C-alpha positions as CSV (number, residue, x, y, z in Angstrom):
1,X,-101.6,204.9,198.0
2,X,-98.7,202.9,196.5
3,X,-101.2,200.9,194.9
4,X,-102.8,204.0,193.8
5,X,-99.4,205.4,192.3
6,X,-99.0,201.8,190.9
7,X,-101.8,201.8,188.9
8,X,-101.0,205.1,187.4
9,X,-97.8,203.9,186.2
10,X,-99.1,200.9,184.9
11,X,-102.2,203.6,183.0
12,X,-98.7,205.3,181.6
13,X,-96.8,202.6,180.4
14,X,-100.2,201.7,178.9
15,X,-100.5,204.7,177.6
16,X,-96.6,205.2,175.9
17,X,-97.5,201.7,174.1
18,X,-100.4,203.2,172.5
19,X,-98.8,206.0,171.6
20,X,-95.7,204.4,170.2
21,X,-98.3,202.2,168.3
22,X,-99.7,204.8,167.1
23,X,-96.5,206.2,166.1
24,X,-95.3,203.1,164.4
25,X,-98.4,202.6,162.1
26,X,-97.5,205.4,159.6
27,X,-94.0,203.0,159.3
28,X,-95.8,199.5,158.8
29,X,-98.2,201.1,156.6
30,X,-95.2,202.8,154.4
31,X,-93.3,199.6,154.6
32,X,-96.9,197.9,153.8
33,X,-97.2,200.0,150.7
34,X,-93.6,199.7,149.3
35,X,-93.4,196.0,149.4
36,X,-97.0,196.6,147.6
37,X,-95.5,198.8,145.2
38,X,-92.5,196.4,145.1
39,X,-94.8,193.7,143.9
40,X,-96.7,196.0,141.5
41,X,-93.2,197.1,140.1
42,X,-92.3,193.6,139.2
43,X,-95.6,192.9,137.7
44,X,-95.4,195.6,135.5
45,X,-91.6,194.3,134.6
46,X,-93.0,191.0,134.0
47,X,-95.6,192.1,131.6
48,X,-93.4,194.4,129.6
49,X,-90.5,191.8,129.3
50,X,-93.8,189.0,127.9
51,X,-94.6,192.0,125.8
52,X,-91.3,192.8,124.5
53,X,-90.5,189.2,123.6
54,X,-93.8,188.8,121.8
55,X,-93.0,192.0,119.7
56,X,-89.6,191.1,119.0
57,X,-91.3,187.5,118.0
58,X,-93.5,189.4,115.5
59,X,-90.9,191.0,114.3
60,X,-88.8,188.4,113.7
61,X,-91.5,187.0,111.9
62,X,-92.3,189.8,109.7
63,X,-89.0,190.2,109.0
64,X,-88.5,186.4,107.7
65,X,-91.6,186.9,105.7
66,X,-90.3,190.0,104.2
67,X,-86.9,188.1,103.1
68,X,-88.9,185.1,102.0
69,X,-91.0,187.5,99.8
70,X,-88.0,189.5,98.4
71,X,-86.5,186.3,97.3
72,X,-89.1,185.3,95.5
73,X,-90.0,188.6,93.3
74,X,-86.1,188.3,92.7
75,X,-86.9,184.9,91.4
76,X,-89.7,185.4,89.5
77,X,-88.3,188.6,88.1
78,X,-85.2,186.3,86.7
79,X,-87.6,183.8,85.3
80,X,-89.7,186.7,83.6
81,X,-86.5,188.0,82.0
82,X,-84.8,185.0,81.0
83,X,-88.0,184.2,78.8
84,X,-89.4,187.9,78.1
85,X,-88.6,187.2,74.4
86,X,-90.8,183.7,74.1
87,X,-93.7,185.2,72.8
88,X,-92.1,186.7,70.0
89,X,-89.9,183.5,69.2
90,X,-93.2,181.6,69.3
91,X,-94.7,183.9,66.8
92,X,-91.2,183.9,64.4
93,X,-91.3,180.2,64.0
94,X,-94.5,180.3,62.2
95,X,-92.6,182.5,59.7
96,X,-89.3,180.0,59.5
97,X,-92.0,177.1,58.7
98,X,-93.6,179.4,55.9
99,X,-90.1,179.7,54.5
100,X,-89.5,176.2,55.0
101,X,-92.5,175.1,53.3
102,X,-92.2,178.6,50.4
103,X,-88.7,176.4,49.4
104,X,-89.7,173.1,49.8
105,X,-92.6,174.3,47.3
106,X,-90.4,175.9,45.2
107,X,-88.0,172.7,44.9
108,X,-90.4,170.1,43.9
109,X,-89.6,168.2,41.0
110,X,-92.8,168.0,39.0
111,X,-92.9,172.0,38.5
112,X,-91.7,174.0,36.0
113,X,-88.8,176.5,36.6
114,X,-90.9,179.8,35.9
115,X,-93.7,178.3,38.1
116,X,-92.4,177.3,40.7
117,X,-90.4,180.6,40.9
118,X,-93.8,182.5,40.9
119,X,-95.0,180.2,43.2
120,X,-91.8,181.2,45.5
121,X,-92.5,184.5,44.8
122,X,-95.8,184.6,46.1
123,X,-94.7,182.5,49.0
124,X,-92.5,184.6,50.4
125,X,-94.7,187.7,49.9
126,X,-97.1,186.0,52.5
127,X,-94.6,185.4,54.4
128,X,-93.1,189.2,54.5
129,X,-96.9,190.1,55.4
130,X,-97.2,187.7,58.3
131,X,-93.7,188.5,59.2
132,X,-94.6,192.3,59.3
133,X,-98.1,191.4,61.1
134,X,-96.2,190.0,63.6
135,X,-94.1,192.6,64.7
136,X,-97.0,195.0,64.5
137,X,-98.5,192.9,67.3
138,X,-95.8,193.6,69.0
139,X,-95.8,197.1,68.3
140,X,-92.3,197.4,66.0
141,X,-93.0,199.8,63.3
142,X,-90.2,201.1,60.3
143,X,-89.6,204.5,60.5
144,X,-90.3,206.4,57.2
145,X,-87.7,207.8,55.1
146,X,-88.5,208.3,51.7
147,X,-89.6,212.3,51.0
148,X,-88.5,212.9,54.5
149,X,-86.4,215.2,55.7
150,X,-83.0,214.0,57.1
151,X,-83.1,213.5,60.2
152,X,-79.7,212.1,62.0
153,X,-81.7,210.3,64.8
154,X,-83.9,208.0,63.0
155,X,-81.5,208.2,59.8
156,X,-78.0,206.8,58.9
157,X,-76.9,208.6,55.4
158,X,-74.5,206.7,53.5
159,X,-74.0,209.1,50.4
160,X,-75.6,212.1,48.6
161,X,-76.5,212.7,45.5
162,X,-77.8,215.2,43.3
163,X,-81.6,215.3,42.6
164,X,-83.8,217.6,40.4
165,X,-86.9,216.8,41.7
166,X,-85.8,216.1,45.4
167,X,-84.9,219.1,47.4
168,X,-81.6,219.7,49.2
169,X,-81.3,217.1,52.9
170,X,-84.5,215.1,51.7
171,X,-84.4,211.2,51.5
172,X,-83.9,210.3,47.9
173,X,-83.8,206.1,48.6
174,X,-83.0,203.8,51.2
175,X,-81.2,200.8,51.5
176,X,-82.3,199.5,54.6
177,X,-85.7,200.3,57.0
178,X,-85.1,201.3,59.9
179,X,-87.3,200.6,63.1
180,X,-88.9,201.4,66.3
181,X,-90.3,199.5,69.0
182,X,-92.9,201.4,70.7
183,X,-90.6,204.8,71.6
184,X,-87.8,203.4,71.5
185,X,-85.6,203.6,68.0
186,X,-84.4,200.0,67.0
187,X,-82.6,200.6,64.1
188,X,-81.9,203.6,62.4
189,X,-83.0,203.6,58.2
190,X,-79.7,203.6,55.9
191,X,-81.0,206.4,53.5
192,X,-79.6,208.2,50.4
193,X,-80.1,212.0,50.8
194,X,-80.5,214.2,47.9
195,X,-78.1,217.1,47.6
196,X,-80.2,219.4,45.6
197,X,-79.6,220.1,42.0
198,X,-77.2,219.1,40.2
199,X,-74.9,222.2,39.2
């Protein structure tokens, strides 16, 4: 009988291990999974930090790129200003070597005085027309004054006088052209205006 009460014991104790076997795999399996998760946690943290660095790496890049590239409009945009007038120097020096030549013409020593000043004449006639062509190509225009009415934008008055046959704060004569490039005024015209009859 004690062997018999023995044995049952022993089927107990057997049976409490299995039980608190049992009851311990929900714990190994949670502590299986968190050291998983663990694991999986760090990955993730890994991968984000490599992704972070490479962003900030593009970035840095980009930005480099960006400084490189607003240094060099700066640059070309001083270049571009420092010699925005060279076209139009280029084209004026064919008119000083007109002038040049209209004089050295007009000096010469085997030519009479009256031809040589008709020839001097005509010389620097051309020259006025190529002078004028060229600022037409670059779109400089005079203003027109003569008949018009005065107008205190585009005109500078320097006197008045009395006209019969120009009505009152109309342009009578000027003394100097004024002109504009494109829309812009460059030089206001230096006019006489008429004053009307003379009383």
């Amino acid at each position: 009988m004690e062997d018999l009460v023995s044995e049952e014991k022993k089927q107990e104790e057997i049976l409490d291990d299995v039980e608190s076997i049992g009851e311990d795999i929900p714990e190994i399996k949670e502590g299986v999974e968190e050291l998983i998760e663990e694991d999986s946690v760090e990955k993730k943290l890994a991968d984000a930090l490599a992704d972070a660095a490479e962003q900030k790496d593009h970035f840095l890049r980009v930005a480099a790129e960006f400084e490189n590239y607003k240094k060099r409009m700066i640059r070309e945009k001083s270049m571009a200003l420092k010699y925005a007038g060279e076209p139009i120097f280029r084209e004026v020096l064919a008119t000083v070597d007109n002038l040049e030549r209209a004089i050295a013409q007009s000096e010469a020593d085997d030519i009479e005085a009256e031809q040589g000043f008709s020839s001097l004449l005509e010389g620097v006639q051309l020259i006025l027309k190529s002078l004028v062509s060229t600022l037409e190509k670059f779109e400089v225009t005079p203003v027109t004054s003569v008949g018009e009415v005065f107008d205190p934008i585009n005109h500078e008055a320097l006197t008045m006088e009395p006209s019969d046959t120009v009505p009152a704060n109309q342009i009578l004569n000027e003394f100097e052209k004024g002109y504009q490039y494109k829309d812009r005024l460059l030089r206001a015209a230096k006019v006489i205006v008429s004053s009307g009859a003379a009383e």
